[in-house]
XYZ file of C-alpha atoms in Angstrom:
740
model
C -0.777 73.170 118.238
C -3.692 75.272 116.985
C -3.246 76.436 113.462
C -2.561 80.155 113.481
C -5.029 81.866 111.228
C -2.932 84.833 110.246
C 0.491 85.766 108.944
C 0.260 88.853 111.169
C 0.431 86.823 114.408
C 3.394 88.104 116.490
C 6.191 85.523 116.860
C 6.189 86.096 120.629
C 2.959 84.084 120.926
C 4.423 80.999 119.279
C 8.111 81.054 120.103
C 8.297 82.738 123.496
C 9.616 86.188 124.321
C 13.375 85.542 124.310
C 13.564 83.945 120.845
C 11.099 86.461 119.404
C 13.208 89.335 120.778
C 16.409 88.045 119.131
C 14.548 87.518 115.844
C 13.137 91.050 115.939
C 16.375 92.772 116.924
C 18.904 90.861 114.854
C 16.961 89.470 111.887
C 14.119 91.998 111.588
C 11.529 89.192 111.853
C 8.416 90.139 113.820
C 5.453 88.076 112.605
C 4.687 84.532 111.466
C 4.654 85.828 107.885
C 8.119 87.375 108.301
C 9.542 84.064 109.489
C 7.853 82.064 106.714
C 9.480 84.455 104.233
C 12.902 84.016 105.870
C 14.060 81.436 103.340
C 17.047 79.082 103.625
C 20.161 80.549 102.052
C 21.191 77.099 100.795
C 20.784 73.397 101.589
C 23.329 70.822 102.718
C 22.837 67.149 101.952
C 22.911 64.920 104.991
C 26.202 63.066 105.092
C 27.740 65.432 102.550
C 30.275 67.879 103.948
C 30.561 71.602 103.192
C 33.504 72.690 101.027
C 35.692 74.398 103.626
C 38.293 75.646 101.144
C 36.214 78.567 99.873
C 34.508 79.951 102.969
C 34.136 83.751 102.906
C 36.148 85.695 105.480
C 34.376 87.894 108.039
C 31.002 86.293 107.384
C 28.763 84.332 109.708
C 28.646 80.808 108.226
C 27.032 77.448 108.962
C 28.959 74.370 107.803
C 28.523 70.614 107.988
C 31.910 68.989 108.643
C 33.758 66.136 110.314
C 36.140 66.376 113.264
C 39.691 65.328 112.284
C 41.353 65.925 115.651
C 40.958 67.867 118.897
C 43.516 68.830 121.516
C 43.738 70.988 124.613
C 46.662 73.419 124.811
C 47.803 75.329 127.891
C 49.055 78.926 127.826
C 49.942 81.640 130.381
C 52.092 79.124 132.324
C 49.243 76.659 132.592
C 46.708 79.226 133.814
C 44.787 79.348 130.496
C 43.255 76.520 128.480
C 42.483 76.469 124.775
C 40.745 73.692 122.848
C 41.741 73.474 119.176
C 39.589 71.293 116.925
C 40.434 70.653 113.273
C 37.530 70.043 110.896
C 37.896 68.450 107.502
C 35.723 67.923 104.445
C 38.198 66.594 101.914
C 38.647 69.999 100.227
C 40.267 71.832 103.080
C 40.603 72.255 106.815
C 39.108 74.681 109.276
C 40.258 75.282 112.820
C 37.837 75.784 115.707
C 39.064 77.353 118.904
C 37.393 77.432 122.351
C 38.810 79.270 125.403
C 38.554 79.104 129.180
C 35.578 77.379 130.783
C 34.015 76.867 127.362
C 36.365 73.968 126.508
C 34.882 71.149 128.627
C 31.654 70.296 126.748
C 33.129 70.455 123.213
C 36.165 68.476 124.388
C 33.859 65.626 125.462
C 31.631 65.807 122.366
C 33.813 66.758 119.395
C 35.702 63.503 119.041
C 37.553 62.551 115.839
C 35.124 61.128 113.267
C 32.028 62.918 114.630
C 29.891 64.926 112.224
C 28.157 68.160 113.183
C 26.845 71.498 111.974
C 28.998 74.410 113.133
C 28.109 78.113 113.061
C 30.351 81.122 113.631
C 32.280 83.964 112.019
C 35.215 83.087 109.767
C 38.456 84.862 110.636
C 42.154 84.307 109.884
C 44.640 83.656 112.663
C 48.289 82.854 111.902
C 47.293 82.565 108.224
C 44.786 79.794 109.023
C 41.017 80.091 108.667
C 39.262 79.658 111.996
C 35.958 79.931 113.862
C 36.339 81.161 117.433
C 33.772 79.765 119.916
C 31.367 78.433 117.274
C 28.019 76.941 118.244
C 27.426 73.426 116.966
C 24.810 70.686 116.653
C 25.897 67.038 116.462
C 24.398 65.168 113.534
C 25.435 61.677 114.590
C 24.962 61.997 118.350
C 25.747 58.946 120.439
C 23.081 59.914 122.951
C 19.937 58.411 121.385
C 17.590 61.282 122.383
C 19.933 63.903 121.066
C 20.402 62.002 117.824
C 16.644 61.674 117.326
C 16.158 65.373 117.985
C 18.862 66.325 115.484
C 17.410 64.021 112.860
C 13.818 65.084 113.577
C 14.700 68.710 113.133
C 15.829 67.869 109.621
C 13.653 65.005 108.547
C 14.559 65.300 104.861
C 17.931 64.555 103.339
C 18.366 68.245 102.693
C 19.384 70.361 105.680
C 18.170 73.960 105.243
C 20.849 76.518 106.159
C 19.165 79.793 107.162
C 20.601 83.310 107.161
C 21.506 83.402 110.856
C 23.208 85.656 113.364
C 25.587 85.253 116.279
C 22.682 85.109 118.746
C 20.633 82.496 116.850
C 22.072 79.694 114.750
C 20.572 78.186 111.649
C 19.238 75.057 113.355
C 17.404 77.058 116.027
C 15.779 79.090 113.260
C 14.807 75.794 111.578
C 13.054 74.709 114.799
C 11.176 78.007 114.960
C 10.104 77.579 111.321
C 8.687 74.143 112.199
C 6.472 75.821 114.788
C 4.979 78.273 112.268
C 4.941 76.075 109.151
C 1.265 75.036 109.540
C 0.351 78.708 108.975
C 1.640 78.430 105.407
C -1.888 77.232 104.533
C -3.152 80.775 105.196
C -0.843 82.438 102.683
C -2.650 85.070 100.611
C -1.755 84.437 96.961
C -0.935 87.721 95.169
C -0.734 86.324 91.623
C -3.860 86.660 89.478
C -5.219 83.140 88.763
C -4.749 83.510 84.988
C -1.080 84.412 85.429
C -0.497 81.601 87.951
C -2.082 78.972 85.746
C -0.603 80.351 82.543
C 2.906 80.004 83.910
C 2.228 76.715 85.686
C 3.292 77.884 89.157
C 3.070 75.802 92.338
C 0.356 77.148 94.737
C 1.847 79.479 97.344
C 1.240 77.336 100.498
C 2.940 74.405 98.767
C 5.859 76.615 97.656
C 6.415 77.717 101.269
C 6.427 74.122 102.508
C 8.796 73.057 99.754
C 11.257 75.899 100.297
C 11.570 75.207 104.043
C 11.345 71.392 104.060
C 12.236 70.098 100.597
C 12.308 66.362 99.994
C 14.156 66.694 96.683
C 16.158 69.259 94.757
C 13.224 69.596 92.344
C 11.122 70.824 95.308
C 13.632 73.626 95.880
C 13.579 74.658 92.200
C 9.758 74.685 92.134
C 9.497 76.739 95.291
C 12.173 79.230 94.282
C 10.677 79.813 90.839
C 7.314 80.601 92.421
C 8.589 82.773 95.285
C 10.887 84.804 93.028
C 7.936 85.593 90.795
C 5.838 86.759 93.731
C 8.539 89.182 94.833
C 9.275 90.512 91.367
C 5.618 90.849 90.437
C 4.406 92.575 93.616
C 7.298 95.049 93.494
C 6.730 95.756 89.796
C 2.981 96.290 90.379
C 3.840 98.824 93.095
C 6.182 100.627 90.696
C 3.756 100.413 87.752
C 1.048 101.991 89.915
C 3.444 104.759 90.901
C 4.245 105.417 87.218
C 0.531 105.312 86.329
C -0.327 107.794 89.097
C 2.412 110.118 87.834
C 0.987 110.093 84.299
C -2.335 111.267 85.744
C -0.753 114.427 87.187
C -0.832 117.640 85.164
C 2.376 119.491 84.291
C 3.198 122.518 82.199
C 4.761 121.506 78.870
C 8.154 123.234 78.469
C 9.077 123.400 74.788
C 12.353 124.769 73.353
C 12.201 128.330 72.035
C 14.131 129.437 68.933
C 16.920 132.004 69.523
C 16.568 131.681 73.276
C 19.003 130.999 76.079
C 19.667 127.405 74.926
C 20.612 128.455 71.386
C 22.868 131.213 72.738
C 24.525 128.682 75.083
C 25.002 126.050 72.333
C 26.515 128.695 70.042
C 29.262 129.523 72.534
C 30.189 125.890 73.371
C 33.866 125.308 72.507
C 33.165 121.652 71.556
C 30.448 119.577 69.929
C 28.200 117.337 71.994
C 28.762 113.581 71.764
C 26.212 111.460 69.931
C 25.088 110.096 73.299
C 24.518 113.589 74.698
C 22.462 114.537 71.620
C 20.325 111.381 71.888
C 19.676 111.710 75.644
C 18.929 115.449 75.291
C 16.276 114.607 72.694
C 14.648 112.045 75.059
C 14.558 114.691 77.789
C 13.248 117.469 75.515
C 10.465 115.126 74.300
C 9.467 114.441 77.926
C 9.544 118.138 78.845
C 7.182 118.911 75.963
C 4.393 116.706 77.405
C 1.668 117.777 79.795
C 2.444 115.283 82.543
C 5.625 115.354 84.633
C 8.803 113.780 83.275
C 10.340 111.189 85.618
C 13.663 110.221 84.115
C 16.862 108.627 85.445
C 20.038 109.735 83.665
C 22.889 107.288 84.158
C 26.343 108.147 82.976
C 29.891 107.206 83.812
C 31.934 109.704 85.761
C 32.812 112.439 83.273
C 30.388 111.400 80.537
C 28.895 114.894 80.485
C 25.676 114.450 82.502
C 25.901 117.973 83.921
C 25.993 119.385 80.404
C 22.837 117.435 79.439
C 21.072 118.541 82.640
C 22.094 122.165 82.116
C 20.674 122.189 78.566
C 17.378 120.809 79.948
C 17.359 123.569 82.600
C 17.985 126.240 79.946
C 15.083 124.903 77.856
C 12.761 125.267 80.847
C 14.002 128.827 81.482
C 13.383 129.627 77.786
C 9.832 128.348 78.231
C 9.248 130.799 81.093
C 9.918 128.400 83.999
C 12.617 127.919 86.634
C 14.914 124.954 87.243
C 16.346 123.718 90.553
C 19.331 121.397 90.914
C 19.637 119.480 94.188
C 23.029 118.202 95.318
C 23.675 115.872 98.286
C 26.416 118.020 99.890
C 27.376 121.693 100.112
C 30.780 121.007 98.530
C 29.019 119.538 95.528
C 26.397 122.299 95.327
C 29.185 124.918 95.323
C 31.124 122.926 92.727
C 28.065 122.683 90.424
C 27.308 126.378 90.871
C 30.881 127.266 89.966
C 31.066 125.016 86.892
C 27.607 126.015 85.585
C 28.273 129.758 85.918
C 31.661 129.240 84.208
C 30.050 127.273 81.336
C 27.332 129.898 80.888
C 29.578 132.971 81.208
C 27.639 136.217 80.632
C 24.439 134.158 80.099
C 24.459 133.514 83.870
C 24.383 137.242 84.607
C 20.874 138.105 83.471
C 19.819 141.549 84.684
C 23.375 142.411 85.763
C 25.747 144.963 84.271
C 27.635 143.274 81.413
C 25.254 140.320 81.458
C 23.542 139.063 78.323
C 20.050 140.345 77.583
C 19.074 136.728 76.905
C 20.655 135.607 80.192
C 19.214 134.616 83.535
C 20.483 134.654 87.105
C 22.040 131.451 88.520
C 21.855 131.436 92.328
C 23.270 129.162 95.025
C 21.256 128.252 98.126
C 22.770 126.221 100.975
C 22.121 125.964 104.699
C 25.306 127.723 105.768
C 25.020 130.877 103.617
C 25.123 134.259 105.303
C 21.753 135.951 105.947
C 22.187 138.723 103.363
C 23.161 136.378 100.508
C 20.368 134.006 101.480
C 17.763 136.797 101.529
C 18.860 137.966 98.071
C 18.730 134.389 96.672
C 15.208 133.862 98.058
C 14.109 137.177 96.570
C 15.558 136.264 93.137
C 13.627 132.973 93.226
C 10.254 134.384 94.198
C 10.416 137.197 91.597
C 11.607 134.829 88.861
C 14.782 136.905 88.395
C 16.797 133.684 88.945
C 15.979 131.048 86.334
C 18.334 128.482 87.833
C 19.009 127.652 91.483
C 21.545 125.127 92.730
C 21.424 123.974 96.318
C 21.211 121.305 98.975
C 18.141 120.158 100.926
C 17.867 123.797 102.030
C 15.842 124.250 98.798
C 12.987 122.204 100.226
C 12.406 124.425 103.282
C 9.104 126.266 103.682
C 10.651 129.697 103.225
C 11.789 128.906 99.672
C 9.181 130.074 97.140
C 9.530 129.926 93.360
C 7.984 132.129 90.715
C 7.287 129.099 88.440
C 9.239 125.903 89.192
C 9.319 123.765 86.044
C 12.168 121.243 86.498
C 13.965 119.604 89.400
C 17.324 117.916 88.716
C 18.486 115.606 91.506
C 22.196 114.819 91.472
C 23.618 111.518 92.651
C 20.630 109.340 93.236
C 19.717 110.890 96.563
C 16.120 110.387 95.646
C 13.690 111.944 98.001
C 11.029 110.397 100.123
C 7.372 111.106 99.573
C 7.405 114.102 101.911
C 10.282 115.829 100.140
C 8.940 115.151 96.674
C 5.565 116.537 97.760
C 7.219 119.535 99.381
C 8.982 120.331 96.106
C 5.865 119.677 94.042
C 3.896 122.092 96.154
C 6.394 124.812 95.186
C 5.365 124.582 91.534
C 2.016 125.836 90.220
C 1.814 122.271 88.877
C 4.121 119.299 89.596
C 7.563 120.041 88.119
C 9.390 117.678 85.757
C 12.007 115.479 87.478
C 15.443 114.357 86.269
C 17.521 112.103 88.561
C 21.227 111.785 87.716
C 23.665 109.122 88.875
C 27.279 108.336 88.043
C 26.989 104.886 89.608
C 26.415 102.541 86.689
C 23.308 100.520 87.413
C 22.652 97.173 85.725
C 19.355 97.092 83.841
C 17.664 94.870 86.422
C 18.512 97.187 89.288
C 17.265 100.126 87.269
C 14.007 98.165 86.802
C 13.659 97.546 90.546
C 15.265 100.353 92.512
C 14.404 103.030 89.946
C 11.395 101.236 88.514
C 9.226 104.335 88.610
C 11.626 106.267 86.367
C 12.297 105.994 82.631
C 16.025 105.441 82.032
C 18.551 107.180 79.758
C 22.197 106.079 79.588
C 25.274 108.102 78.569
C 27.965 105.558 77.807
C 30.474 107.503 75.692
C 33.227 109.532 77.308
C 33.768 112.994 75.811
C 36.947 113.428 73.742
C 40.038 114.415 75.677
C 39.528 112.161 78.715
C 42.635 110.130 79.595
C 42.887 106.486 80.657
C 43.409 105.684 84.342
C 45.845 102.968 85.417
C 44.824 101.266 88.687
C 46.952 99.037 90.929
C 46.477 97.284 94.278
C 49.181 98.122 96.860
C 49.392 95.308 99.479
C 50.700 97.454 102.351
C 50.994 94.604 104.853
C 52.673 91.925 102.725
C 54.896 94.373 100.800
C 55.548 97.597 102.760
C 58.070 98.750 100.116
C 55.159 98.979 97.633
C 53.596 101.663 99.846
C 56.876 103.642 99.933
C 56.936 103.430 96.139
C 53.329 104.726 96.023
C 54.364 107.905 97.862
C 57.363 108.268 95.504
C 54.929 108.103 92.551
C 52.828 110.886 94.126
C 55.964 113.001 94.509
C 56.900 112.342 90.844
C 53.440 113.480 89.665
C 53.774 116.708 91.682
C 57.300 117.297 90.324
C 55.807 116.998 86.820
C 53.458 119.860 87.633
C 50.408 117.747 88.586
C 48.417 117.215 91.801
C 47.165 114.250 93.821
C 44.361 113.111 96.121
C 44.761 110.825 99.141
C 41.440 109.379 100.328
C 40.794 107.935 103.814
C 37.633 106.334 105.245
C 37.587 108.414 108.436
C 38.091 112.033 109.529
C 39.854 111.196 112.784
C 39.673 113.719 115.585
C 38.862 113.455 119.284
C 35.345 112.264 118.524
C 36.872 109.367 116.545
C 33.879 109.224 114.260
C 33.711 107.756 110.796
C 32.218 109.909 108.103
C 30.006 107.267 106.534
C 27.844 107.248 103.439
C 24.986 109.648 103.767
C 26.684 111.471 106.640
C 26.015 108.781 109.245
C 28.646 108.797 111.940
C 29.874 105.510 113.288
C 32.085 105.122 116.324
C 35.414 103.509 115.446
C 35.524 100.321 117.453
C 38.597 99.445 119.474
C 39.606 95.824 118.938
C 39.026 93.641 121.999
C 42.179 91.827 123.187
C 40.916 88.369 122.167
C 39.670 89.636 118.804
C 41.627 89.579 115.602
C 44.381 92.206 116.008
C 43.816 93.184 112.335
C 40.516 94.849 113.287
C 41.965 98.317 113.816
C 39.933 101.483 113.225
C 40.047 102.698 109.605
C 42.785 105.181 108.691
C 41.918 108.837 109.213
C 42.427 112.008 107.158
C 43.927 114.117 109.957
C 46.437 111.456 111.028
C 47.524 110.500 107.494
C 47.893 114.174 106.464
C 50.090 114.751 109.507
C 52.265 111.696 108.775
C 52.674 112.666 105.113
C 53.657 116.274 105.937
C 56.340 115.020 108.332
C 57.433 112.003 106.294
C 56.916 110.712 102.764
C 55.618 114.011 101.294
C 57.582 116.503 103.411
C 58.121 119.766 101.578
C 54.946 119.476 99.482
C 51.808 121.513 100.164
C 49.412 118.993 101.820
C 45.874 120.118 102.809
C 42.794 118.333 104.222
C 39.125 118.323 103.193
C 36.278 116.619 105.077
C 32.584 117.007 105.846
C 32.954 118.574 109.295
C 34.951 121.593 108.133
C 33.239 124.992 107.963
C 31.757 125.448 104.440
C 33.914 128.547 103.811
C 37.052 126.578 104.714
C 35.986 123.716 102.438
C 35.365 126.109 99.595
C 38.691 127.836 100.205
C 40.632 124.536 100.105
C 38.815 123.413 96.944
C 39.469 126.758 95.233
C 43.185 126.613 96.086
C 43.418 122.984 94.967
C 41.626 123.810 91.698
C 43.992 126.774 91.206
C 47.029 124.497 91.652
C 48.216 126.071 94.942
C 47.816 122.779 96.849
C 49.870 119.725 95.759
C 48.115 116.975 97.689
C 44.561 116.950 99.039
C 43.909 114.413 101.828
C 40.132 113.918 101.968
C 37.211 111.700 102.906
C 34.688 110.643 100.271
C 33.401 114.246 100.085
C 35.384 114.348 96.830
C 33.549 111.291 95.493
C 31.231 113.136 93.132
C 31.381 116.240 91.034
C 34.848 117.499 91.993
C 36.575 118.482 88.764
C 40.298 119.347 88.788
C 41.806 118.332 85.416
C 45.365 118.814 86.713
C 44.943 116.116 89.405
C 46.468 112.924 87.993
C 47.106 110.624 90.966
C 44.912 109.207 93.707
C 45.954 106.999 96.639
C 43.018 105.354 98.439
C 43.993 104.217 101.937
C 42.214 101.159 103.413
C 40.612 100.765 99.993
C 38.949 97.521 101.113
C 36.710 99.579 103.425
C 34.947 101.119 100.401
C 32.423 99.520 98.048
C 33.247 98.737 94.415
C 31.029 101.516 93.027
C 32.473 103.995 95.486
C 36.049 103.148 94.467
C 35.077 103.540 90.822
C 33.497 106.923 91.576
C 36.543 108.122 93.505
C 38.916 106.975 90.774
C 36.904 109.068 88.287
C 38.324 112.211 89.928
C 41.729 111.707 88.222
C 42.634 111.574 84.528
C 40.115 114.344 83.791
C 42.632 116.299 81.712
C 45.058 115.386 78.945
C 47.566 113.618 81.245
C 46.918 109.930 82.147
C 45.546 109.134 85.614
C 46.920 106.795 88.262
C 44.885 105.223 91.063
C 46.586 103.210 93.839
C 44.371 101.049 96.073
C 46.202 100.558 99.367
C 45.021 97.645 101.493
C 46.135 95.437 104.360
C 43.519 92.809 103.483
C 44.643 89.193 103.324
C 45.546 88.073 99.797
C 42.875 85.352 99.743
C 40.107 87.554 101.155
C 36.971 88.663 99.257
C 38.046 92.258 99.988
C 41.237 91.798 97.977
C 39.315 90.069 95.169
C 37.069 93.133 95.031
C 40.050 95.487 94.754
C 41.648 93.376 92.018
C 38.373 93.573 90.072
C 38.373 97.384 90.335
C 42.021 97.536 89.237
C 41.309 95.242 86.270
C 38.554 97.222 84.517
C 37.415 100.792 83.941
C 33.979 99.656 82.776
C 31.532 100.839 85.423
C 28.724 98.546 84.269
C 31.022 95.519 84.498
C 32.044 96.617 88.010
C 28.449 97.114 89.092
C 27.764 93.490 88.089
C 30.769 92.301 90.118
C 29.607 94.442 93.025
C 26.168 92.856 92.883
C 27.548 89.337 92.656
C 29.656 89.933 95.731
C 26.955 91.618 97.777
C 24.256 89.136 96.785
C 22.260 89.137 99.999
C 19.884 91.846 98.838
C 22.380 94.510 99.874
C 22.148 96.052 96.478
C 18.885 97.638 97.466
C 20.569 99.105 100.530
C 20.225 96.662 103.413
C 19.896 99.541 105.848
C 16.894 100.937 104.046
C 13.635 100.050 105.666
C 11.526 97.485 103.886
C 14.295 95.839 101.915
C 14.562 92.787 104.098
C 10.859 92.337 103.671
C 10.517 92.955 99.980
C 13.409 91.088 98.357
C 14.413 87.806 99.898
C 14.411 85.229 97.161
C 15.058 87.449 94.180
C 18.692 88.202 93.371
C 18.720 91.188 91.116
C 21.817 89.965 89.308
C 20.614 86.476 88.313
C 16.937 87.057 87.765
C 16.926 89.586 84.963
C 14.406 87.561 82.924
C 12.032 87.142 85.864
C 12.157 90.871 86.638
C 11.665 91.886 82.998
C 8.747 89.458 82.529
C 7.161 90.507 85.842
C 7.442 94.147 84.804
C 5.572 93.453 81.545
C 2.808 91.538 83.336
C 2.549 94.258 86.007
C 2.187 97.019 83.403
C -0.672 95.084 81.745
C -2.426 94.396 85.056
C -2.222 98.051 86.158
C -3.281 99.411 82.753
C -6.386 97.204 82.847
C -7.242 97.793 86.513
C -5.278 100.703 88.088
C -7.035 100.358 91.466
C -6.761 96.517 91.428
C -10.489 96.339 92.186
C -10.745 92.851 90.695
C -7.612 91.553 92.446
C -8.311 91.834 96.204
C -5.507 89.375 97.149
C -2.922 91.384 95.226
C -4.230 94.545 96.930
C -3.836 92.907 100.365
C -0.245 91.805 99.683
C 0.634 95.228 98.258
C -0.777 96.944 101.323
C 1.452 94.752 103.499
C 4.499 95.482 101.332
C 3.723 99.172 101.168
C 3.081 99.916 104.778
C 4.526 103.285 105.683
C 8.194 102.243 105.927
C 8.229 100.298 102.692
C 6.423 103.088 100.871
C 9.199 105.440 101.903
C 11.831 102.906 100.891
C 10.385 102.685 97.398
C 10.375 106.439 97.156
C 13.873 106.917 98.409
C 15.210 104.110 96.234
């Protein structure tokens, strides 16, 4: 085969259309370079079997195992045939099942004692782990040709197991890699020679050969060390260049003014700020006083007082003659922020109004669903400078919105904006405004260095006085139905004691049967196919659960619903009544996940809790225990006791430390998910690096990257690094970096 001269060669040329199509659609692999960077997930030693006892449920796996026995069973009065094969490895057993016409070939080939690689999705049936209709490749084939082919495909002792999919198993991917492996010689090496030699790294072509076809375990270590560095370094250079470019932009310095709005606000605070709030405020004030734009990430546990810190920064900017805008991801949250900020500020939020303070300013709300008159007034207040503070959703970015002098943008909940939105906002200021990004999702240091690598980080880790502890428990609804009945009794008890409760469901549930996903994506709830696992029912829905509770377990209590497809006025009305104590139980989707503050709500029941991520559960739980009474969070799940989903829930129940949970979350989601698998560019930028294990690599790569960029911002003397960066930062990846 001719050696392909470029990593950009489409896979179709080498592998044929059908294979290339599956790789593109299911694995996001399009070019020779993509496939060479599709590294094995792990390696099996020939003759050594996979530990079957700890296979993850619901995941597509590849295992090497031995057949213990195989038998054909009849069902449907002899009309249906099922082949059951039991695999063993010494640690445990795994059942394979084949139906219908698919039983003949495996029945002939999978004889007791045979060894093979099997690939399929792990499920539980009758409390036994099984793979239904797995694909397999015999490793000790009796047919000489087949045996040679199997052995040739994996010449070394170490069998590479690739991240695979239902349509393409690991060993077929291995064959495709063989076809493109000669191109590894053309790899463009991004590391500067001095760095490569100084750290004693294997050359890149050799690292690629070793990672795909290792002869020894040392080969794997060598290759991984090198490839991890490449990923960390290239990403950190991209982020360092972004930070460098930002320091070159001009911004108006916004310095605190004595006896201004901030001092008046501080004087009327009924409590003192925590040490953490004081420290973080100082970091922010120092940034605001410089003549290039602040880019800071403010991390703080739910309820650690981030809004207070952000508000004080906004008041400083207003004192200095500028305006501040706060962007929230949803209308519910924008309204909530507007309400709490105007309450905190009191007469200071009524600048220019009768009874308002002469030192005050106007605080306006701007959302997409506002009435025309209110909207027109808000826009007028912004353009004249009458309103010093505006709180809104993405509606703030529209062309019509003009500011008098935009000085600070506060972005709530990590919905960082793409290049276009950031530019759109920047263009609204006379000069680029300062930027503060807030998140209540605790982010381990390494993730902060990668996902938010272009922002400086501040952390609020103390809870303000007066916050109560939250007790969390897992309620196994399937194994112990009486536990669920007890959960509803507990909700009733809380209400009888004068408190309120939330019930959270993953889905809204109406005729459209759509799930209200993260970021507002709507996913059709899938009906389980008859042969599929009967446990795969659609997630529980707000409207159905609310109905059941009103008629059953919580009859007689005031039960209301809240979800993203309600009219904004209705949402606001429900939230107001809940906050006022007129509603006992609020059944909601994750719209209540951030920013909703009702100190009298003490209990939360999360239905189908295993359908939410660890961070999301932690966020939701933070809605209770916000007053003086202790909080209670019940995680209801039908997940199997031994499943990873249940392990995740137990971890959430066991600790209230968000940073600890974010580590657990990362460990469980390993496969690069942490950077948002759905986001474009992730598959291509982080494949070897695991953000949880490689803290030292990331930190060291960041230091090297900062030095390289400081010495040569345009990378004029490092053409290879420029080439690799250009490939990483094509349009999609550039947006991914910006959106975080």
